CSV table of C-alpha atoms in Angstrom, one decimal:
chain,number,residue,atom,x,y,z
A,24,UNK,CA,8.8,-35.8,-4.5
A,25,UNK,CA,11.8,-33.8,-5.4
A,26,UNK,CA,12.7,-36.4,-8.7
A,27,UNK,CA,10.5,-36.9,-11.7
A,28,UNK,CA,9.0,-40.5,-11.9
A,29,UNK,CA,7.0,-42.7,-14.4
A,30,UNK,CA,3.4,-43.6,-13.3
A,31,UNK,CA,4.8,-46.5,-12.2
A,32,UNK,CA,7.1,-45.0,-9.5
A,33,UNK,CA,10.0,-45.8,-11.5
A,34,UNK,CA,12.7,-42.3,-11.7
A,35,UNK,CA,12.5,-40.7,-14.6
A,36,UNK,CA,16.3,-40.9,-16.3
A,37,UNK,CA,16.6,-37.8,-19.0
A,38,UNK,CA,20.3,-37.2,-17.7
A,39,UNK,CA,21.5,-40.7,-18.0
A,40,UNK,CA,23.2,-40.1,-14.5
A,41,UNK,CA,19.7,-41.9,-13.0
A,42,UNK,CA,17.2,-39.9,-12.1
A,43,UNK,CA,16.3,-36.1,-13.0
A,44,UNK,CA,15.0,-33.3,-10.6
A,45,UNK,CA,11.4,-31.9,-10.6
A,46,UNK,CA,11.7,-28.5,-12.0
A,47,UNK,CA,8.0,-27.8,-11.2
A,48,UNK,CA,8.9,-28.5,-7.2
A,49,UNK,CA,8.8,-24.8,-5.4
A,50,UNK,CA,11.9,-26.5,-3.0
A,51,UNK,CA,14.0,-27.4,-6.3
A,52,UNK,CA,13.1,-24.1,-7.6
A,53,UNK,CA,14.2,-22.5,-4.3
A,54,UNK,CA,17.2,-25.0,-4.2
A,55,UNK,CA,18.5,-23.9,-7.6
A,56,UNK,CA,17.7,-19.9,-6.9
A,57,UNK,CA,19.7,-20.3,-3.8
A,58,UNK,CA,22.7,-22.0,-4.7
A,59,UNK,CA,22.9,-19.3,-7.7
A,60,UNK,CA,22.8,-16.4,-5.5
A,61,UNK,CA,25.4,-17.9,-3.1
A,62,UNK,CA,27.9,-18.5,-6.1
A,63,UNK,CA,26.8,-15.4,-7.7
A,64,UNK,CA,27.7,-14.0,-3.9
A,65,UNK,CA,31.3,-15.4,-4.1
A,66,UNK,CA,32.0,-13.1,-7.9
A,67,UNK,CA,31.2,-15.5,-9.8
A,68,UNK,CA,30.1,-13.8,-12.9
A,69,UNK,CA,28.7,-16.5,-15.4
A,70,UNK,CA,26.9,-20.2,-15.0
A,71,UNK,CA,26.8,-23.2,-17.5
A,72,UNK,CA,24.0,-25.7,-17.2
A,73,UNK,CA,24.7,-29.5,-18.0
A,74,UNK,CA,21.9,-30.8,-19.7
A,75,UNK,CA,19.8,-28.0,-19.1
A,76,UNK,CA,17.2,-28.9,-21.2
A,77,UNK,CA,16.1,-30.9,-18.1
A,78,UNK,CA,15.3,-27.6,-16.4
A,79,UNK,CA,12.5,-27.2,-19.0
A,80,UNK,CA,10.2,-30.0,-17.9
A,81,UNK,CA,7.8,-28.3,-16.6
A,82,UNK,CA,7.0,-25.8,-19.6
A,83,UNK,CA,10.5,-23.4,-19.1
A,84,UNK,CA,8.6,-21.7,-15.8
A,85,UNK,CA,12.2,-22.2,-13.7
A,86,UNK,CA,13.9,-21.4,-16.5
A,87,UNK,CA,12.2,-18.0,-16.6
A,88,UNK,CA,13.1,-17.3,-13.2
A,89,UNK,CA,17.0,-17.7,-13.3
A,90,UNK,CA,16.4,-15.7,-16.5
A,91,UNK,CA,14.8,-12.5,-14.5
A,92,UNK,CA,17.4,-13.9,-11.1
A,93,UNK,CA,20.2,-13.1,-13.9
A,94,UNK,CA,19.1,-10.2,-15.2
A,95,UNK,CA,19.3,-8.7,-11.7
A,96,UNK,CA,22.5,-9.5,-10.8
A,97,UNK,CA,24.0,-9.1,-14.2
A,98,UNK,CA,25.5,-12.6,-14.8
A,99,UNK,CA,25.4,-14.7,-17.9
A,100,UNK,CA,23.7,-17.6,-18.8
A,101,UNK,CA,24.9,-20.8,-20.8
A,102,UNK,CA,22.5,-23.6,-21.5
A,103,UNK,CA,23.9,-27.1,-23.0
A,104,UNK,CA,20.3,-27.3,-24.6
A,105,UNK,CA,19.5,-31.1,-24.9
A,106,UNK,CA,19.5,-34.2,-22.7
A,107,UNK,CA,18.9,-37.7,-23.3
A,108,UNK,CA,14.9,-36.9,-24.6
A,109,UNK,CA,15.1,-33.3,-26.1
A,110,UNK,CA,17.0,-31.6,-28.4
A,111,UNK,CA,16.3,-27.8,-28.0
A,112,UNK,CA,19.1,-25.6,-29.8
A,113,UNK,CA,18.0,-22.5,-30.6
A,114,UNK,CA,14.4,-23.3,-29.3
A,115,UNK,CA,12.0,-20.6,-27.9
A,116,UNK,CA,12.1,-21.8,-24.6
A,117,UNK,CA,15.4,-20.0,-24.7
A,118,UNK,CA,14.7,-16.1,-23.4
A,119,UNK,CA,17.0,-14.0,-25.5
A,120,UNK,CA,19.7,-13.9,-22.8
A,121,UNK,CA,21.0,-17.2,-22.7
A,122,UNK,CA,24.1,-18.3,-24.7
A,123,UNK,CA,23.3,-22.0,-26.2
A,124,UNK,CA,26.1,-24.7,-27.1
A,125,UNK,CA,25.9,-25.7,-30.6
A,126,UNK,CA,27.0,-29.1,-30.7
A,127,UNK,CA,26.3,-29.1,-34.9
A,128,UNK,CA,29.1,-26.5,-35.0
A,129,UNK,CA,31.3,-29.3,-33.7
A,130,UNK,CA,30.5,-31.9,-35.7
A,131,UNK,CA,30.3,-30.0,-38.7
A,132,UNK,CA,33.5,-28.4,-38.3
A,133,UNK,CA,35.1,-32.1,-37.2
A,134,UNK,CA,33.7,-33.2,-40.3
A,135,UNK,CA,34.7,-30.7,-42.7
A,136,UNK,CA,38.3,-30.7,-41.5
A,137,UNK,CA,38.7,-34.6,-40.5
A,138,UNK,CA,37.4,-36.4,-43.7
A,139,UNK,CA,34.0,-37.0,-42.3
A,140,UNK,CA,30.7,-36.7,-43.7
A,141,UNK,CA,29.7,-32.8,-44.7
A,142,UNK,CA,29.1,-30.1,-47.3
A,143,UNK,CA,30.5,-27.0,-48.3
A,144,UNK,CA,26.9,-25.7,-47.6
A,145,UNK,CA,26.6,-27.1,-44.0
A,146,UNK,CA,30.5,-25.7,-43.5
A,147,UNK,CA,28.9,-22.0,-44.1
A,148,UNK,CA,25.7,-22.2,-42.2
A,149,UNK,CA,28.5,-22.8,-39.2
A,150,UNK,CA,30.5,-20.1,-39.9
A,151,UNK,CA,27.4,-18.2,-40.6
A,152,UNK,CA,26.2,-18.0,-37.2
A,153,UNK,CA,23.7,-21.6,-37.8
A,154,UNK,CA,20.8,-19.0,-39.1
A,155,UNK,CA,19.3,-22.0,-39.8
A,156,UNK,CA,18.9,-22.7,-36.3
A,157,UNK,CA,18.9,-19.3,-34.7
A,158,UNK,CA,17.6,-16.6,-36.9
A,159,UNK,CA,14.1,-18.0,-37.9
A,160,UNK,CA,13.6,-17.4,-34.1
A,161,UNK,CA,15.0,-13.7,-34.5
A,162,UNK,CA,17.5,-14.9,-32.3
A,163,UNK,CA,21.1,-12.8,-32.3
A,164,UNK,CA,23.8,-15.3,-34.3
A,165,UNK,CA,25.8,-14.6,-30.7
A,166,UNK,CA,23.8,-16.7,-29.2
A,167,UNK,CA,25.4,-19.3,-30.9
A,168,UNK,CA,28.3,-20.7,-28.8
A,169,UNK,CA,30.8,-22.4,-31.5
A,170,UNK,CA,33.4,-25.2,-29.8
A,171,UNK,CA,35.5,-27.6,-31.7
A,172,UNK,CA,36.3,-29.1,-27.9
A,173,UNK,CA,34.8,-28.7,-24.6
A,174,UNK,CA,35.4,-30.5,-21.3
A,175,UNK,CA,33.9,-33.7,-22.6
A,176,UNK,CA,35.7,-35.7,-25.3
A,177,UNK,CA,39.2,-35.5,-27.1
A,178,UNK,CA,41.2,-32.2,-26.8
A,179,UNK,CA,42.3,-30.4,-29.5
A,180,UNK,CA,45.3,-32.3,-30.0
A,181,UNK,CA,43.6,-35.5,-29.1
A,182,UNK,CA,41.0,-34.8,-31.8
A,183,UNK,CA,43.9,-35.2,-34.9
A,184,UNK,CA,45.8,-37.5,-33.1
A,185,UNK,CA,43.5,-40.8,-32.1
A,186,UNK,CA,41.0,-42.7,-34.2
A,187,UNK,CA,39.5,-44.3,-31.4
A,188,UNK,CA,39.3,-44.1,-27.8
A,189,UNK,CA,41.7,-44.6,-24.8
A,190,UNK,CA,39.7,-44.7,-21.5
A,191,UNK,CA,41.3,-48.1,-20.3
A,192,UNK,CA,42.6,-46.2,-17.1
A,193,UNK,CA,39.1,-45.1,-16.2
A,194,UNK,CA,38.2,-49.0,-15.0
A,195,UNK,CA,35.3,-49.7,-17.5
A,196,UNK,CA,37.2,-51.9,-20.0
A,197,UNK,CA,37.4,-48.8,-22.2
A,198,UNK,CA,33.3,-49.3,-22.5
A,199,UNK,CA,32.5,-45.5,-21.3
A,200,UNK,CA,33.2,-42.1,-23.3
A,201,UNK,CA,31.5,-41.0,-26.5
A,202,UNK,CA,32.3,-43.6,-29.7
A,203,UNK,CA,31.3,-40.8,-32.4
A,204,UNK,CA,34.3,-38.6,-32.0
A,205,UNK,CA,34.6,-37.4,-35.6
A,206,UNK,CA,38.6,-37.5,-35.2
A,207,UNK,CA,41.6,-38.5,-37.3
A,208,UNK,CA,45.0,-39.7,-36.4
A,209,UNK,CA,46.8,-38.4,-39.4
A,210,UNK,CA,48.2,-41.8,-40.1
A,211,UNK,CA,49.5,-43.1,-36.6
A,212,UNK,CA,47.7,-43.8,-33.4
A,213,UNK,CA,48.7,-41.6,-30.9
A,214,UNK,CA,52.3,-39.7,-30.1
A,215,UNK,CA,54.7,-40.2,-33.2
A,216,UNK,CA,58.1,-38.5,-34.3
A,217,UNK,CA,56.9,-38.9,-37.9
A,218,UNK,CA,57.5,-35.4,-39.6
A,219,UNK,CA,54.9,-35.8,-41.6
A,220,UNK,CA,52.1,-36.7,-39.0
A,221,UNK,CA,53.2,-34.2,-37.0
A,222,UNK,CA,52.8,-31.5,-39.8
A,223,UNK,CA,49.3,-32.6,-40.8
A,224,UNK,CA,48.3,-33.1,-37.3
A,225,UNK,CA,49.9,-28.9,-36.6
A,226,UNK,CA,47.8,-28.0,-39.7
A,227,UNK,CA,44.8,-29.1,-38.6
A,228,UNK,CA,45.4,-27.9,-35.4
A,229,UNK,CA,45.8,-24.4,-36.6
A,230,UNK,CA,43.0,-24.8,-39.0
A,231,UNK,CA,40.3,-25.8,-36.8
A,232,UNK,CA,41.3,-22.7,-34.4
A,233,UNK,CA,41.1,-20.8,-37.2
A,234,UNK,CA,37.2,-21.8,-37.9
A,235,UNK,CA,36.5,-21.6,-34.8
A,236,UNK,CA,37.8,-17.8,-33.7
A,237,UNK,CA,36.6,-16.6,-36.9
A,238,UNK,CA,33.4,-17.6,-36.8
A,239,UNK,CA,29.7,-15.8,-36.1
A,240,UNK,CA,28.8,-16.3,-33.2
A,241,UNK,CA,30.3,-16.9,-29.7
A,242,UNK,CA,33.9,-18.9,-29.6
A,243,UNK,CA,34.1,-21.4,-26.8
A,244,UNK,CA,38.0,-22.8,-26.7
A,245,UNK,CA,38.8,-25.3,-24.5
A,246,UNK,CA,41.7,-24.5,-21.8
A,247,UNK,CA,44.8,-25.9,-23.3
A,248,UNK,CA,43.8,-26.6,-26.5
A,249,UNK,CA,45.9,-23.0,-27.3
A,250,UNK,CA,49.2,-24.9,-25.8
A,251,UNK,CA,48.5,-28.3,-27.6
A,252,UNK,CA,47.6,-30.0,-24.3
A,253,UNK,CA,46.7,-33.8,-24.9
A,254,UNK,CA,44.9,-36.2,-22.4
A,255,UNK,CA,46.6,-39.3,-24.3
A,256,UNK,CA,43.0,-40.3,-26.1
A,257,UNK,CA,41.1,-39.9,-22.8
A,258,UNK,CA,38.0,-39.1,-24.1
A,259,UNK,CA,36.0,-39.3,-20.7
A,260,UNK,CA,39.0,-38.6,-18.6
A,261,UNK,CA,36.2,-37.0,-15.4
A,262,UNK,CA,37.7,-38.9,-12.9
A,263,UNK,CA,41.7,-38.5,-13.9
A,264,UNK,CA,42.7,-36.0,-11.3
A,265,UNK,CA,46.0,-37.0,-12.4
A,266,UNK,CA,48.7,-35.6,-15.1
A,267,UNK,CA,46.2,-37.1,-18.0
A,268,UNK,CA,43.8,-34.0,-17.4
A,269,UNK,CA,46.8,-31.3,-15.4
A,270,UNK,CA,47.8,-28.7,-18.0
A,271,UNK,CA,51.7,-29.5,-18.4
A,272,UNK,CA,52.9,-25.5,-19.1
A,273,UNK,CA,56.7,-26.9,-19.1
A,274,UNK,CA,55.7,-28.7,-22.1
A,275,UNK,CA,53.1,-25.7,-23.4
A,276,UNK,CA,53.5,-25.0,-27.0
A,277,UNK,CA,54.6,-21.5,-27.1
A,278,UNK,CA,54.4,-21.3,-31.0
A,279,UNK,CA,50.4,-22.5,-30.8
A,280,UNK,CA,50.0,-20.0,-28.2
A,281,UNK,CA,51.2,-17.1,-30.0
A,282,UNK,CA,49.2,-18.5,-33.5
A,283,UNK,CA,46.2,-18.2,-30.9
A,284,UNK,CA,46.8,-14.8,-30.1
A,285,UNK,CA,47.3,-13.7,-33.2
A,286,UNK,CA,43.9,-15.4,-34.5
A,287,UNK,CA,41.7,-13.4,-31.2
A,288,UNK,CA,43.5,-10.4,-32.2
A,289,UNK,CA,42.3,-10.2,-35.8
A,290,UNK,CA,38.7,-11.4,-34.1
A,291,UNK,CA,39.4,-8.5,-32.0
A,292,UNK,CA,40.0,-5.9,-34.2
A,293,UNK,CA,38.4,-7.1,-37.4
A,294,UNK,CA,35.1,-9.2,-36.5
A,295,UNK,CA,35.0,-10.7,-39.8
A,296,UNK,CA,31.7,-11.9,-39.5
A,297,UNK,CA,29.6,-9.7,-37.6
A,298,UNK,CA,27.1,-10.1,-34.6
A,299,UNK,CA,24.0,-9.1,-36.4
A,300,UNK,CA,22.4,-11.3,-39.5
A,301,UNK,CA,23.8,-11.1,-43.4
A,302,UNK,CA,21.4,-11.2,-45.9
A,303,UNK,CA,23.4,-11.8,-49.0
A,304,UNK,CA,21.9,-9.0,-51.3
A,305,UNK,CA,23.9,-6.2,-53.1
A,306,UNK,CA,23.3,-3.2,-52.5
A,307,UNK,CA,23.1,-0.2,-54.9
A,308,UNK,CA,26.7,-1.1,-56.3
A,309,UNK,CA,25.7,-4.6,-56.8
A,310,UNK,CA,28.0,-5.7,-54.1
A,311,UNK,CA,27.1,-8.0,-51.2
A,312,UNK,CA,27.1,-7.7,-47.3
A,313,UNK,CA,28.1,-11.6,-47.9
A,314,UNK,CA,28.8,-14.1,-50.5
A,315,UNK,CA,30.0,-17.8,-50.6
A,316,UNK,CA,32.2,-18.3,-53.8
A,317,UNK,CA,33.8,-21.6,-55.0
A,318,UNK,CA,37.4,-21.3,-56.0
A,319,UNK,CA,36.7,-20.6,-59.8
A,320,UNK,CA,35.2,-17.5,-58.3
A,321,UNK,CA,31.9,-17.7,-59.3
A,322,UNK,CA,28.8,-17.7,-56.9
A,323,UNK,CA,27.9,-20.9,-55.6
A,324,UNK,CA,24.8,-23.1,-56.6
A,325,UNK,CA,22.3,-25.4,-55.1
A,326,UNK,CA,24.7,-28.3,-56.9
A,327,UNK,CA,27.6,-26.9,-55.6
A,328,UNK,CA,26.3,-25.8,-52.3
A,329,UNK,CA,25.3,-29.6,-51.2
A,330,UNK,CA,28.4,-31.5,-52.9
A,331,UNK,CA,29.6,-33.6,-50.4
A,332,UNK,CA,33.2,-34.3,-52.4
A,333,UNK,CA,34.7,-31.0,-52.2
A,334,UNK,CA,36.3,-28.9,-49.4
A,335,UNK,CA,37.1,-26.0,-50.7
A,336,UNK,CA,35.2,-22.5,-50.2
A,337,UNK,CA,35.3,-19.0,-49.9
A,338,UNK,CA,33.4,-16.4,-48.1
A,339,UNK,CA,33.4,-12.3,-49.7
A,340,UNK,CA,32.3,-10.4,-46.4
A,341,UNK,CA,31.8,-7.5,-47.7
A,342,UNK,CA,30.4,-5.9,-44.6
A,343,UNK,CA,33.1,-7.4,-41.6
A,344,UNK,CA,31.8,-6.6,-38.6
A,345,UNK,CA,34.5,-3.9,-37.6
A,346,UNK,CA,36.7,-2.1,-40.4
A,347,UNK,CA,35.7,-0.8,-43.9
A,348,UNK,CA,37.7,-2.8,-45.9
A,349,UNK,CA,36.1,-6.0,-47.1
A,350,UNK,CA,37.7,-9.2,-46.3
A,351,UNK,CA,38.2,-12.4,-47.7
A,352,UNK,CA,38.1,-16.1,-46.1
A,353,UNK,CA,39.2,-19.0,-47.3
A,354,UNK,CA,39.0,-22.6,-46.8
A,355,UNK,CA,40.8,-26.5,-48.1
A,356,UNK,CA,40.6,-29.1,-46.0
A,357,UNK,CA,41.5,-31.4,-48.8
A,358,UNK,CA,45.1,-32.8,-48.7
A,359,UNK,CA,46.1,-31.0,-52.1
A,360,UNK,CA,46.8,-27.1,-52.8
A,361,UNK,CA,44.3,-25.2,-54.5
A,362,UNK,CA,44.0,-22.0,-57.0
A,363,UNK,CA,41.7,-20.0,-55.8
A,364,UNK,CA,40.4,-17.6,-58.6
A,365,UNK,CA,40.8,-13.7,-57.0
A,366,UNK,CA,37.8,-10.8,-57.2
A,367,UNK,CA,39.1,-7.2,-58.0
A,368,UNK,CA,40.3,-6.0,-55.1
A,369,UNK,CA,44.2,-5.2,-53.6
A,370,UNK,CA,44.5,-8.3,-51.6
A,371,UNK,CA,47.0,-8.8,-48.5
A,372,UNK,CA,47.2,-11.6,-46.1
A,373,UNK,CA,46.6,-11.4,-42.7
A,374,UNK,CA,46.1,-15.3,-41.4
A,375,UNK,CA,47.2,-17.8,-43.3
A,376,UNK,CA,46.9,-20.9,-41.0
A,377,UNK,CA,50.1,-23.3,-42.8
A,378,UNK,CA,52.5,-20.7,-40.9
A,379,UNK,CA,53.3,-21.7,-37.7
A,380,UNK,CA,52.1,-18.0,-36.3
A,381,UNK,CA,49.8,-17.7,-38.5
A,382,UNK,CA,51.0,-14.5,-40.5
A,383,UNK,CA,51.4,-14.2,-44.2
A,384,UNK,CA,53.4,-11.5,-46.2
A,385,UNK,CA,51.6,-12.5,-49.3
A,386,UNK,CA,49.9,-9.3,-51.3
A,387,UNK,CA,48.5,-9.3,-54.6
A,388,UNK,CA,50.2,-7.0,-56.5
A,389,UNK,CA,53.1,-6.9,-59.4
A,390,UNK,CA,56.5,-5.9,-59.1
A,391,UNK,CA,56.4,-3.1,-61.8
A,392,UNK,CA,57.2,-5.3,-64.5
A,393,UNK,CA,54.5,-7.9,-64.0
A,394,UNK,CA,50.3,-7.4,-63.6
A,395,UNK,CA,49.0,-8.2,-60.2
A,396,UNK,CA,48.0,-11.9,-59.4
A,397,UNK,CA,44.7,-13.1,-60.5
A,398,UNK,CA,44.7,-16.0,-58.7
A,399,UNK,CA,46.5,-17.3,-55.3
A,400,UNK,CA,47.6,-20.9,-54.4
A,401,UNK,CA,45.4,-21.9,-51.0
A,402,UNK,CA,48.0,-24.7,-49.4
A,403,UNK,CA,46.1,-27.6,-48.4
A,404,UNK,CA,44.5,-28.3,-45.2
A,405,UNK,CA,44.5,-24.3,-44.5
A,406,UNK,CA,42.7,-21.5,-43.7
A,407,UNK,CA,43.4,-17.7,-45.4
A,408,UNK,CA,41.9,-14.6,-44.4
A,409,UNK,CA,43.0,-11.6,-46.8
A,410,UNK,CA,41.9,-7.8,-46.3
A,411,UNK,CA,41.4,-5.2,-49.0
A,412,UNK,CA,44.2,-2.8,-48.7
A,413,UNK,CA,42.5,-0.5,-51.4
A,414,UNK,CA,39.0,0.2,-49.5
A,415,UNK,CA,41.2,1.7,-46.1
């Protein structure tokens, strides 16, 4: 009586693990309330749930109780909102409190970055917080939760490294893990010396990061995906307690981990996107709280905004969410530079993903003899955030 079942007797199998609980059951109910409070009892301080659309089977009543069981002992709440019959990101069934994985950040950002299938549009509503998904609702864009990686699938350095799969030591003929990774190898499968692999597949790296901690919303990295930790193409590597899922630290990447920093540090102090909704209006000076700008410059249009072809974009925050100076971000995934046409403004570099930590000297100014740059050359497959040193 505890499981879900079909008329027929038969379990009902939403999780694809075999059968599902009874949410509706007063002893699951109790069962879950109890097990919370014991871990909540040990400090823990925060609880994901797998699948959790599953607890919303019987109309989001249990749901509704961790939610009030949370608020009184001050812990957060993460939902991985979908199972294998319901799809419910940014749904209402959600009370304001919970944090949702947004698996379309993932893909979108795999895509954009990875040669995949995406627009510049669908790039933006990502880094945008998803309003398309969350703010109809009136939901706050931080209840987004943005990952690249999470515990399932390739790692960060997995994800630009292997084109397929590698799960032939988890016993299954390489038949189990996801097939729809989204990933590129850069040109080799798997580890290579090749310097120029290993400088696209760094790029990326550094790039995606950089989308990710930048982002509206709430950032969900992976551990070890800061010190280029790679599971060898594992993608379903649950039942590797082994060295293909231990974090190696004699072999962390010290220069990715300092390029990490620096990225939560400009999050930190700078919040370039901030945690309440943009509308895009100007206001009384005809400037914008946001604006998305191709790299001529000029506002973007429905033909632009859905072009599937290019990769290059720009974002004018003109309202970051800490600091009065309006910032700048900027985006090419393709495998070419690009000039990227400059608004008025005295522009300065603080991220610019090519170098290895992630800082940039570049300013737009002249040397006394020379008019300040109108333009500035975005190296491929990077990711530039500038600051406007004249609006301190």
């Amino acid at each position: 009586h505890l499981y879900r079942h079909h008329p027929d007797g038969r379990y009902i199998d939403d999780s694809g693990c075999g059968n599902d609980i009874d949410p509706s059951h007063p002893y699951v109910r109790s069962l879950v309330l109890e097990a919370l409070d014991r871990f909540a009892d040990l400090g823990i301080d925060g609880f994901r749930f797998d699948l959790a659309s599953l607890l919303t089977r019987d109309g989001g009543g249990l749901v509704q109780q961790i939610t009030e069981w949370a608020d009184g002992r001050g812990v957060a709440l993460v939902a991985e909102p979908w199972d294998l019959g319901s799809y419910q990101v940014g749904a209402d069934v959600w009370p304001e409190v919970w944090l949702q994985w947004n698996d379309r950040f993932r893909d979108t950002a795999r895509a954009f970055w990875l040669g995949g299938d995406c627009t510049r549009g669908e790039l933006a509503l990502r880094l945008a917080g998803s309003s398309d998904m969350f703010q109809p609702r009136k939901r706050s864009p931080l209840e987004s939760v943005n990952y690249v990686v999470s515990h399932d699938g390739f790692t960060l350095a997995d994800l630009v490294s292997y084109d397929m799969r590698h799960n032939q030591a988890n016993g299954e003929n390489n038949r189990d893990g996801h097939g729809h990774n989204l990933s590129w190898n850069c040109g080799w499968e798997g580890a290579t010396t090749d310097p120029d692999v290993q400088q696209r597949r760094h790029r990326l790296q550094r790039a995606l990061l950089a989308t990710l901690l930048l982002a509206q919303g709430t950032p969900m990295l992976a551990a070890g995906d800061e010190l280029g930790h790679s599971q060898g193409g594992n993608n379903n590597p649950y039942c590797q307690d082994n060295r293909t899922t231990w974090i190696d630290w004699a072999r962390a990447d010290d220069t990715l981990i300092g390029y990490t920093a620096h990225l939560l540090t400009l999050r930190r102090c700078l919040l370039p996107l901030a945690d309440r909704w943009y509308t895009g209006l100007p206001d009384a000076r005809g400037r914008h709280d946001l604006a998305w700008v191709r790299r001529t410059g000029e506002p973007m249009t429905p033909e632009h905004w859905n072009n599937r072809m290019s990769r290059v974009l720009g974002a004018w925050i003109g309202v970051p969410g800490r600091g009065r100076a309006p910032l700048l971000l900027l985006v090419n995934a393709r495998s070419v530079d690009a000039t990227f046409e400059l608004p008025p403004g005295e522009w300065q570099a603080v991220l610019d993903s090519t170098q290895a930590d992630g800082r940039s000297t570049w300013r737009r100014q002249g040397d006394g003899t020379a008019a300040p740059a109108t333009s500035l050359n975005l190296r491929a497959r990077s990711v530039m955030l500038l600051r406007d040193a004249s609006s301190n």
